[in-house]
Coordinates of C-alpha atoms and ligand atoms in Angstrom, one line a residue:
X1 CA 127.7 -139.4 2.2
X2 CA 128.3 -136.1 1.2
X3 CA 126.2 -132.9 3.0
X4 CA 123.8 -131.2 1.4
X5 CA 125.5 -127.9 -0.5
X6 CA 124.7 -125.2 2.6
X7 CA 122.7 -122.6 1.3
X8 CA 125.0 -119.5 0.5
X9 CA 123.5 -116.4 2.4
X10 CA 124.6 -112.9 3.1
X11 CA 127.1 -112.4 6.1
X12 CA 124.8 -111.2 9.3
X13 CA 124.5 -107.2 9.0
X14 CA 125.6 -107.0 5.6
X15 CA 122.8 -105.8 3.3
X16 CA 121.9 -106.2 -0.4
X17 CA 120.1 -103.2 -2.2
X18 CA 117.9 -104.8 -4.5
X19 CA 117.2 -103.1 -8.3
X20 CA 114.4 -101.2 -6.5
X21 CA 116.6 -99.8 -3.5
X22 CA 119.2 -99.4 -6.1
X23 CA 117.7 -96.8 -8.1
X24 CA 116.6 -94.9 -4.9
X25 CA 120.0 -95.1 -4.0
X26 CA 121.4 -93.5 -7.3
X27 CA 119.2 -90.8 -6.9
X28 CA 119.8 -90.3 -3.3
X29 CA 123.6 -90.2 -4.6
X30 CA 123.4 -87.7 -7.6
X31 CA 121.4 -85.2 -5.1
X32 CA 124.5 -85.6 -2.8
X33 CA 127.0 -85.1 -5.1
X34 CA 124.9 -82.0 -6.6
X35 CA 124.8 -80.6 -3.3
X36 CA 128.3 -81.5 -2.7
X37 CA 129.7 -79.8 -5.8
X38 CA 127.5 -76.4 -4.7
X39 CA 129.8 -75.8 -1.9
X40 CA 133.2 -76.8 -4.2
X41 CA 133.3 -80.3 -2.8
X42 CA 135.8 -82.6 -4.6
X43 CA 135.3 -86.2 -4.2
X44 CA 137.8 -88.7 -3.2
X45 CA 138.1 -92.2 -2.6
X46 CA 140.4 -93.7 0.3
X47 CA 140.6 -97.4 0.0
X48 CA 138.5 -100.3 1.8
X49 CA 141.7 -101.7 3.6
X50 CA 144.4 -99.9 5.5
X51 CA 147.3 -100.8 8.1
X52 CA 145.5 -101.1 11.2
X53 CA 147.7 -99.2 13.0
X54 CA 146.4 -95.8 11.4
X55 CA 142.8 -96.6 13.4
X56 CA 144.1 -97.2 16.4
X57 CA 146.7 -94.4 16.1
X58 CA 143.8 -92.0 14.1
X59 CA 140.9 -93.4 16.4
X60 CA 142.6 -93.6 19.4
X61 CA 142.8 -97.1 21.5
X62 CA 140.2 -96.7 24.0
X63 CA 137.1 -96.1 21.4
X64 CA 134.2 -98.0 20.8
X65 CA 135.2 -98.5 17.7
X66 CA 138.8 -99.6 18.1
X67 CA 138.1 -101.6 21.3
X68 CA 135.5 -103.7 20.1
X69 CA 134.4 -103.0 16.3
X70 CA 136.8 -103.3 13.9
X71 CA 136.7 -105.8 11.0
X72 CA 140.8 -106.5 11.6
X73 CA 142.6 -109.8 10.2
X74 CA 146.2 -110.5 9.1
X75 CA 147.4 -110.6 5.6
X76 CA 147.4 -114.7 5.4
X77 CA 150.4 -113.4 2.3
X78 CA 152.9 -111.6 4.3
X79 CA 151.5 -110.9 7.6
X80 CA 150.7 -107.3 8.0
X81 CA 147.7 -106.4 10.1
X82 CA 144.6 -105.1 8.2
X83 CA 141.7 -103.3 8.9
X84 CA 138.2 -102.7 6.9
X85 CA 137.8 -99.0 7.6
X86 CA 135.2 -98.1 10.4
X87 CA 134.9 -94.8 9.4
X88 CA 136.5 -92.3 6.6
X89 CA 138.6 -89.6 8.4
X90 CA 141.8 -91.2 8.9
X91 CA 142.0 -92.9 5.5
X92 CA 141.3 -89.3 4.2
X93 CA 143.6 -87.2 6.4
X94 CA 146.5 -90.6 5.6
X95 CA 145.9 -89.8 1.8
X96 CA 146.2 -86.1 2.0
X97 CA 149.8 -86.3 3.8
X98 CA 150.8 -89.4 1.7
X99 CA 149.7 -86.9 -1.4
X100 CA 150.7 -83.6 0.3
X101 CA 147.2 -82.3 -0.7
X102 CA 147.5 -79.2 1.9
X103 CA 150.9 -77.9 0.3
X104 CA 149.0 -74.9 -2.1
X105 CA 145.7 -74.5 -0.5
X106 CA 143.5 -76.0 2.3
X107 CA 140.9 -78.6 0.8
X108 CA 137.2 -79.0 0.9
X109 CA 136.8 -83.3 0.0
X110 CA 134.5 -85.5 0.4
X111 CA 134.0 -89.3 0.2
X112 CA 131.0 -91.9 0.2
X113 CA 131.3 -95.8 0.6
X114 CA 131.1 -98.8 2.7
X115 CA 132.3 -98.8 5.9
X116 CA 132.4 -101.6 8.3
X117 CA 131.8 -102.2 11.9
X118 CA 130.8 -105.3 14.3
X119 CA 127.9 -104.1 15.9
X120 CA 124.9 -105.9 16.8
X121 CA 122.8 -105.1 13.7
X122 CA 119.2 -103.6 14.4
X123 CA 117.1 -100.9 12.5
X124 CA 120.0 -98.2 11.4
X125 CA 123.0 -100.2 13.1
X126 CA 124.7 -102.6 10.2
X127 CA 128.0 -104.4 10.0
X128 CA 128.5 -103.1 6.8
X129 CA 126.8 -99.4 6.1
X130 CA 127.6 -96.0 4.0
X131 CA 128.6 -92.9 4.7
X132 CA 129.0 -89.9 3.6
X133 CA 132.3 -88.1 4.6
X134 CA 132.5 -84.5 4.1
X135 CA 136.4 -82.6 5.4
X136 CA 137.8 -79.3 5.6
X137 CA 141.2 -79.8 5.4
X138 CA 143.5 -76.9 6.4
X139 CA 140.7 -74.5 7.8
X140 CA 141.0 -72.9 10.9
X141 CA 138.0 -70.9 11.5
X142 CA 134.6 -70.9 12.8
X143 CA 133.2 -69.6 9.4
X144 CA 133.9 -73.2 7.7
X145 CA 132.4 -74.8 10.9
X146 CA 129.3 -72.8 10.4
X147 CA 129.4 -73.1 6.7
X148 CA 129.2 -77.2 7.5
X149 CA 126.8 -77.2 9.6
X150 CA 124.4 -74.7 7.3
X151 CA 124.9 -76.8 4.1
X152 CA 123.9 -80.0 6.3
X153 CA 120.5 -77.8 6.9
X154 CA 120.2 -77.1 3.1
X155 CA 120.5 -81.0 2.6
X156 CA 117.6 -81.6 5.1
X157 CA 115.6 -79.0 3.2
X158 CA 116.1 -80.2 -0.3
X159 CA 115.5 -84.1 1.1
X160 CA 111.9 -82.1 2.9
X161 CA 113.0 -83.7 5.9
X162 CA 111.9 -82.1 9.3
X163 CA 112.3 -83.0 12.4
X164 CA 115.7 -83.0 12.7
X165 CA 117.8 -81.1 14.9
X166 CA 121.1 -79.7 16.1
X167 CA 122.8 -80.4 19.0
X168 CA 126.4 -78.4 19.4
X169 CA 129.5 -79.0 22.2
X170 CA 132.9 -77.6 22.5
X171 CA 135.6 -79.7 23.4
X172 CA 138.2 -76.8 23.9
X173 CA 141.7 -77.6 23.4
X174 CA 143.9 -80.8 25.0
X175 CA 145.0 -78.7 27.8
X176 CA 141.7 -77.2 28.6
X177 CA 140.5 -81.4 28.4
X178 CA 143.3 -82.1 30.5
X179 CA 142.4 -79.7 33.5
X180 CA 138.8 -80.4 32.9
X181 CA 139.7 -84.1 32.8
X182 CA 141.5 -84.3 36.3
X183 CA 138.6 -82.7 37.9
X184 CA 136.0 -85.3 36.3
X185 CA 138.6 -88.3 37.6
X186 CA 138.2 -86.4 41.0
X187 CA 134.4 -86.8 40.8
X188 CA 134.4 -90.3 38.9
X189 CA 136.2 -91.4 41.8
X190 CA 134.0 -90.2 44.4
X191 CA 131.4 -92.4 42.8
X192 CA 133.4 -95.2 42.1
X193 CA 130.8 -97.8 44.1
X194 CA 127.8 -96.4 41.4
X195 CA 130.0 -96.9 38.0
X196 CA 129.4 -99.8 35.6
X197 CA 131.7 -102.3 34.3
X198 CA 132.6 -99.6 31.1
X199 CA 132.7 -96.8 33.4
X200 CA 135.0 -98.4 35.7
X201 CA 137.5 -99.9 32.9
X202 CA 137.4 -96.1 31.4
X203 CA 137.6 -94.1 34.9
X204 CA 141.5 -93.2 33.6
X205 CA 141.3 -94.2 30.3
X206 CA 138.7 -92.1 28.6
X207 CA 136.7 -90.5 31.7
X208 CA 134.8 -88.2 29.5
X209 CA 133.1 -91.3 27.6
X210 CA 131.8 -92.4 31.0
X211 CA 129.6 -89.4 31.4
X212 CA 128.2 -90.5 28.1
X213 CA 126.2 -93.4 29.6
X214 CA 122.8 -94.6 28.9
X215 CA 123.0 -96.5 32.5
X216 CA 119.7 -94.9 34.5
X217 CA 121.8 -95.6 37.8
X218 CA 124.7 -93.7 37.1
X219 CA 122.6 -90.5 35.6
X220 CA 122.4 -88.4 38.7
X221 CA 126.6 -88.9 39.1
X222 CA 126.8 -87.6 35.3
X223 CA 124.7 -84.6 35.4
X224 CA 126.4 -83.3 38.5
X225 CA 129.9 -84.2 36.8
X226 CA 132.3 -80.7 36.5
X227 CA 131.1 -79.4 33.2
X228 CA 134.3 -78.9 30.2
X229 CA 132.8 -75.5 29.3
X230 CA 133.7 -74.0 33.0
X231 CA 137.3 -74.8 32.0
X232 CA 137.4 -73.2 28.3
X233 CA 139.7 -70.3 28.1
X234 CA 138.8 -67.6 26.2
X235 CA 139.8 -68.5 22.7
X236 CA 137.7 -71.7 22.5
X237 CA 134.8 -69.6 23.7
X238 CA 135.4 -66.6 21.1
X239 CA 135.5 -70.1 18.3
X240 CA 132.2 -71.2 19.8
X241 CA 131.0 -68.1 20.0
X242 CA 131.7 -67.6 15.9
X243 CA 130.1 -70.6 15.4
X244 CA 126.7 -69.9 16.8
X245 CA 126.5 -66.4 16.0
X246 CA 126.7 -67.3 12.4
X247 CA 124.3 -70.2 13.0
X248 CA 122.0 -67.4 14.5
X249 CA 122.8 -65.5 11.4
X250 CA 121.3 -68.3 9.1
X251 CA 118.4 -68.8 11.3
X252 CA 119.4 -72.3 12.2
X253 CA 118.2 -73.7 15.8
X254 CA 120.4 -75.7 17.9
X255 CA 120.7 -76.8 21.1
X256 CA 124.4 -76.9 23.5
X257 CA 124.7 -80.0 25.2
X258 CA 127.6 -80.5 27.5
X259 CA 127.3 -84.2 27.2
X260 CA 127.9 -84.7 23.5
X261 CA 131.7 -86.0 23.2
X262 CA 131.2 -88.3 20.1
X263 CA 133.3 -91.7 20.1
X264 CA 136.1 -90.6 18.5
X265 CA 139.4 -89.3 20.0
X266 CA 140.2 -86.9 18.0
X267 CA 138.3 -83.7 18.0
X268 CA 138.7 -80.5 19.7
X269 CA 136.6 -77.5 20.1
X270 CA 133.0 -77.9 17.4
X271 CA 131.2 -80.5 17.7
X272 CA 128.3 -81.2 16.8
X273 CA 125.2 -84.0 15.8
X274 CA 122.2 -84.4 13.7
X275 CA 119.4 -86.2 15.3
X276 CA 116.0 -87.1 14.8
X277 CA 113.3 -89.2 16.9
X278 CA 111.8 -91.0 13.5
X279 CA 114.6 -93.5 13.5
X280 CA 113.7 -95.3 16.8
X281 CA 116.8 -96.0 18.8
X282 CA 119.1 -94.6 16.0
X283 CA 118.3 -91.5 15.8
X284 CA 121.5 -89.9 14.8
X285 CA 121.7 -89.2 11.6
X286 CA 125.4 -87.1 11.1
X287 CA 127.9 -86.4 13.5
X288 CA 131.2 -84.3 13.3
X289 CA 133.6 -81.5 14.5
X290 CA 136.7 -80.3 14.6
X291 CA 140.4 -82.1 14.3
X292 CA 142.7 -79.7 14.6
X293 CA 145.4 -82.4 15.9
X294 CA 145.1 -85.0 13.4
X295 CA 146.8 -84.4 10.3
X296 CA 150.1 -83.9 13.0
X297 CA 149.0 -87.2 14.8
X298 CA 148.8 -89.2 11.8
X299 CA 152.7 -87.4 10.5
X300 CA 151.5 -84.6 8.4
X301 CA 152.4 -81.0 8.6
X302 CA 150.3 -79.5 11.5
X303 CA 147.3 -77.8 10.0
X304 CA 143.5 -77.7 11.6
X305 CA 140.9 -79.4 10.1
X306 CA 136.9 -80.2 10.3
X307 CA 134.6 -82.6 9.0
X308 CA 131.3 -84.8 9.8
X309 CA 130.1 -88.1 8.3
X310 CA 126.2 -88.6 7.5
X311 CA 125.1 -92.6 7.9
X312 CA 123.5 -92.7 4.3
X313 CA 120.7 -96.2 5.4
X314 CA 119.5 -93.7 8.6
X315 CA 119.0 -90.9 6.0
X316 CA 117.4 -92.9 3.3
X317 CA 115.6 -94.3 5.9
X318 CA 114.0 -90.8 6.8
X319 CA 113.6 -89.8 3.2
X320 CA 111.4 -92.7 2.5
X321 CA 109.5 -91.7 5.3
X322 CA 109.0 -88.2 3.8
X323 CA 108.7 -89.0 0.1
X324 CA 106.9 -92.4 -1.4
X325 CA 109.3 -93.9 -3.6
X326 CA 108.1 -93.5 -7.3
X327 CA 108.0 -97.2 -9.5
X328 CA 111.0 -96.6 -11.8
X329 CA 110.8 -97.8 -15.3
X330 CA 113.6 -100.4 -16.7
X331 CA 113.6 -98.2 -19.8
X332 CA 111.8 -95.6 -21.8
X333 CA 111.7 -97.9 -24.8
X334 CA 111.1 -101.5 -25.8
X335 CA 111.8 -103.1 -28.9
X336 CA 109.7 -105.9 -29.8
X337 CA 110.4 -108.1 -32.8
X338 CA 109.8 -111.2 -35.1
X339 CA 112.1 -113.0 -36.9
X340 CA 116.3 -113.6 -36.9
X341 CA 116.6 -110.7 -38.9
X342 CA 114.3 -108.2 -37.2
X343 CA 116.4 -109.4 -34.2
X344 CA 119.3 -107.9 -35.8
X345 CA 118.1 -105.0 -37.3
X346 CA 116.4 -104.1 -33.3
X347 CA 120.1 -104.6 -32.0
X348 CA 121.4 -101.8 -34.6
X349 CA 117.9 -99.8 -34.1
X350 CA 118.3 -99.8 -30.6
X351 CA 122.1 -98.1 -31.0
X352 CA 120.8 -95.5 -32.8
X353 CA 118.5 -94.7 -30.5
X354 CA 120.5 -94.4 -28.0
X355 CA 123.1 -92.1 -29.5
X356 CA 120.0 -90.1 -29.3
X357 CA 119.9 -90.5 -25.5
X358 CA 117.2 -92.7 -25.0
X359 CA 117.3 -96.1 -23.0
X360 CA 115.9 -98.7 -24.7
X361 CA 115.5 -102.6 -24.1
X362 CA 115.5 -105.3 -27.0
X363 CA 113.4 -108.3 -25.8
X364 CA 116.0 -110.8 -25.9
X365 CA 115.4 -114.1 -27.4
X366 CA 112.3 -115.1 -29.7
X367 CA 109.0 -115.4 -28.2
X368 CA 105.0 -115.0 -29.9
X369 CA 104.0 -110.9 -29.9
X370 CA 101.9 -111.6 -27.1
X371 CA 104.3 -112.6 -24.9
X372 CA 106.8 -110.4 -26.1
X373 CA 104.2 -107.3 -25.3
X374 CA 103.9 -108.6 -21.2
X375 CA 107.7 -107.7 -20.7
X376 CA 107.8 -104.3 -22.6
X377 CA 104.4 -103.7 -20.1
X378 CA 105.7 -105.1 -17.3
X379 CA 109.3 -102.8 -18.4
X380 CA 107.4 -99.8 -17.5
X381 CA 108.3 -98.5 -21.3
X382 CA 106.4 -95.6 -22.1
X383 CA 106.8 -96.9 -26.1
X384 CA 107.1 -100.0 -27.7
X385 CA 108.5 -100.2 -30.7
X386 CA 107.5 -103.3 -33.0
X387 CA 110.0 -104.7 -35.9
X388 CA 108.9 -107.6 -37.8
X389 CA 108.9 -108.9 -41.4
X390 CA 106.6 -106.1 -42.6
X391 CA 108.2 -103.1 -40.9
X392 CA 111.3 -104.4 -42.3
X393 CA 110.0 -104.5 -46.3
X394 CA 109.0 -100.7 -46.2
X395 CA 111.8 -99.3 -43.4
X396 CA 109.5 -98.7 -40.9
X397 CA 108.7 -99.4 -37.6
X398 CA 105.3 -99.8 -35.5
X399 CA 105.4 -97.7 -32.8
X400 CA 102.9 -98.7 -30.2
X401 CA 102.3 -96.0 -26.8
X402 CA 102.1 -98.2 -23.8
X403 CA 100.9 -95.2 -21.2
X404 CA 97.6 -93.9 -21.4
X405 CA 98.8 -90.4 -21.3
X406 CA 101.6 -90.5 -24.3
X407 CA 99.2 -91.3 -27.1
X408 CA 96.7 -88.5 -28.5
X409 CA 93.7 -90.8 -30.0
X410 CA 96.3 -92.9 -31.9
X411 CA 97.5 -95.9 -30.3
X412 CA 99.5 -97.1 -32.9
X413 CA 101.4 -96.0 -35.8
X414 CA 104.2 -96.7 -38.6
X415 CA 106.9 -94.2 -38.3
X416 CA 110.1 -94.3 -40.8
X417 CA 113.2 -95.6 -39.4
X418 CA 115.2 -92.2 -39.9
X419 CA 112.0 -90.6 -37.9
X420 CA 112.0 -93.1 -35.2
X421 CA 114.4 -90.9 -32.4
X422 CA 112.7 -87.4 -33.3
X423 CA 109.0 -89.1 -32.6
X424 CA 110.0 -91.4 -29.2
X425 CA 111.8 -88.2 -27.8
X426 CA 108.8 -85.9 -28.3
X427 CA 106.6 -88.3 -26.1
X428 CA 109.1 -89.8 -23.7
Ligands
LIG1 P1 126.2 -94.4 17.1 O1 126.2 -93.6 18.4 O2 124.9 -94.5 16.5 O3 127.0 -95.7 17.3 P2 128.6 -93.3 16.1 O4 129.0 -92.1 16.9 O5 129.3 -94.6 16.3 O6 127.1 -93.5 16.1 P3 129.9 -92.0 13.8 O7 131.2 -92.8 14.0 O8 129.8 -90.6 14.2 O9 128.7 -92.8 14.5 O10 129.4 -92.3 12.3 C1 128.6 -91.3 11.6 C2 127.3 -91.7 11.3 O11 127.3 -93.0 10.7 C3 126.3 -91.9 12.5 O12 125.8 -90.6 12.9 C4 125.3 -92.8 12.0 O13 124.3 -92.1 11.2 C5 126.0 -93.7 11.1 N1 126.4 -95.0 11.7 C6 127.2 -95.2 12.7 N2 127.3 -96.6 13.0 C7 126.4 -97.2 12.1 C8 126.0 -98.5 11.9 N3 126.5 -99.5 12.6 N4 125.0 -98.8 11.0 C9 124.5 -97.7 10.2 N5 124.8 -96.4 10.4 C10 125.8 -96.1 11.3
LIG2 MG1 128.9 -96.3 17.2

């Protein structure tokens, strides 16, 4: 016997956005790009697959990420090793060497897209989720640090979210990590007996990531860990120094917190994260810093850089919690009709209106007025527009207001074809 045709479903952490969520997420997009484009943001777009090698080179090996979350297979035609990206930066930074984008000017860029990662999928943690990446390629400053973190406070303000703050770190520089790191090794080791299973299998590997734990046993051992910022030398303090005196300079709060390391590899000196306590365990809403080691890593040109990345389902996620999403109508206008060759006629009707930039529905098929009335309601149409034998004979069509608010004491009336734009507009 054959089996029963298993029913197709979506992979586990992999979300559909509905027509609903979809229009909240076009206009959660077009106010991103808006306030992308105010600070001369260009968009790009890094493909879905690259060589795995540029995440584990751009990542680094021992990362979250790398270790244990990458969507990685081989090319079943010739082989090569793939990877869905986990994250935007290195496909970016690949592109702008491949393109020698940085030969005239540094760039501002920015991205927004899928990104994948196996995870155990929870409230704000999917396998597959968006982002918003946001780089300053070629800057070396403080100024374009600052100027990130202030336009992330602007976005916060135009989305009327509160409740969300700044927390900042410096890294310092690889051999100001280096001296720091020898001493934390020192320490890790004298605690060797308290350390998890991670912290032990990172002791050499990525010591720093230890110390960000969420293990209650090995807290006391973290806190009194030697501290990076005791072994900054003076030029990563004058760049952190830049950064939050222009931060105090646009009035934004933040807090320093020694432990923020972020699970990437590859920054150096700002770093910084967006978090919030309305998200329940996933509170972080954007995180980023500085790369200034990158774009050499990966075989460009050496050249500094900084970026951050917003996770677009935790911030819709808070913007629906500060703004009730609105019903959105399917269009401003329905056309209703009886007959084959009203049918026609509302096909070429509906073209002309919108050349005049209207968006308009034909009910498709045949079906009774009646019926035919339900779906230009149930369309959210603020106007239907009725074309039937009648209408036809004199070049006219009924125009019939479906919101209580568009009509003034008419509901109905006859309006000549040629007219037909000029009086939906006014009431639209
Ligand atoms: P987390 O500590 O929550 O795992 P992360 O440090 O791995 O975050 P980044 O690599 O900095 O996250 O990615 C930037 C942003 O993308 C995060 O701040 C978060 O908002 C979002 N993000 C990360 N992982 C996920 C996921 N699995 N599902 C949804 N959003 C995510
Ligand atoms: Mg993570």
């Amino acid at each position: 016997m054959t089996q029963a045709f298993q029913k197709l479903a979506a992979i586990r952490g992999m979300n559909d956005v509905l027509p609903e969520a979809g229009h909240r997420w076009e206009a959660f997009e077009a106010l991103i790009r808006d306030w992308l484009h105010s600070y001369g943001y260009r968009n790009m777009r890094p493909p879905v697959l690259e060589h795995t090698r540029l995440f584990t080179r751009g990542i680094g090996e021992v990362t979250d990420i790398v270790e244990k979350e990458m969507y990685t297979f081989t090319d079943a035609l010739n082989g090569d090793s793939l990877t869905m990206r986990p994250e935007f930066t290195a496909g970016m930074v690949r592109a702008t060497i491949e393109h020698n984008l940085l030969y005239e000017r540094p760039q501002r860029v920015y991205a927004m897209g899928p990104v994948f990662r196996h995870e155990r999928p929870q409230r704000g943690r999917y396998r597959q989720f968006h982002q918003i990446d946001v780089e300053a390629l070629g800057f070396a400053g403080p100024d374009v640090d600052a100027e990130m973190i202030v336009m992330l406070a602007r976005l916060w303000r135009r989305l009327g979210l509160a409740d969300i703050r700044l927390e900042l770190n410096s890294l310092g520089q690889p051999d100001e990590r280096a001296a720091h790191r020898a001493a934390l090794i020192a320490h890790l080791e004298r605690h060797r007996d308290i350390l998890d299973e991670d912290g032990q299998r990172r002791l050499y590997s990525n010591p720093l990531r230890v110390l960000d734990t969420k293990n209650p046993a090995m807290q006391e051992m973290a806190d009194s860990a030697p501290r990076l910022s005791d072994f900054l030398g003076e030029a990563s303090r004058a760049h952190l120094q830049g950064v939050c005196e222009r931060l105090d300079d646009a009035g934004i709060a933040y807090r320093m917190n020694p432990r923020l390391v972020r699970g990437l590899d590859y920054y150096n000196l700002t770093v910084f994260e967006w978090v919030t306590d309305r998200l329940g365990a996933q509170g972080t809403v954007c995180g980023g810093g500085r790369y200034d080691g990158l774009i050499e890593l990966l075989g460009g040109k050496p050249a500094p850089a900084v970026g951050f990345a917003i996770g677009m389902e935790r911030l819709l996620d808070l913007w629906g919690q500060s703004q009730a999403p609105e019903p959105v109508p399917e269009c401003q206008v329905y056309i209703v009709h009886q007959g084959e060759a009203a049918q026609r006629r509302a096909a070429r009707v509906a073209e002309t209106l919108r050349d005049a930039g209207l968006s308009v529905i034909v009910h498709a098929g045949s079906a009774g007025f009646k019926s035919q009335f339900k779906r230009a309601d149930a369309s959210g149409a603020r106007a239907a527009v009725i074309l039937g034998g009648d209408e036809l004979a004199s070049g006219s069509a009924g125009v019939k207001w479906l919101r209580g608010d568009a009509q003034q004491g008419e509901a109905q009336q006859q309006v000549p074809l040629d007219q037909l734009a000029e009086v939906l507009q006014s009431k639209v």
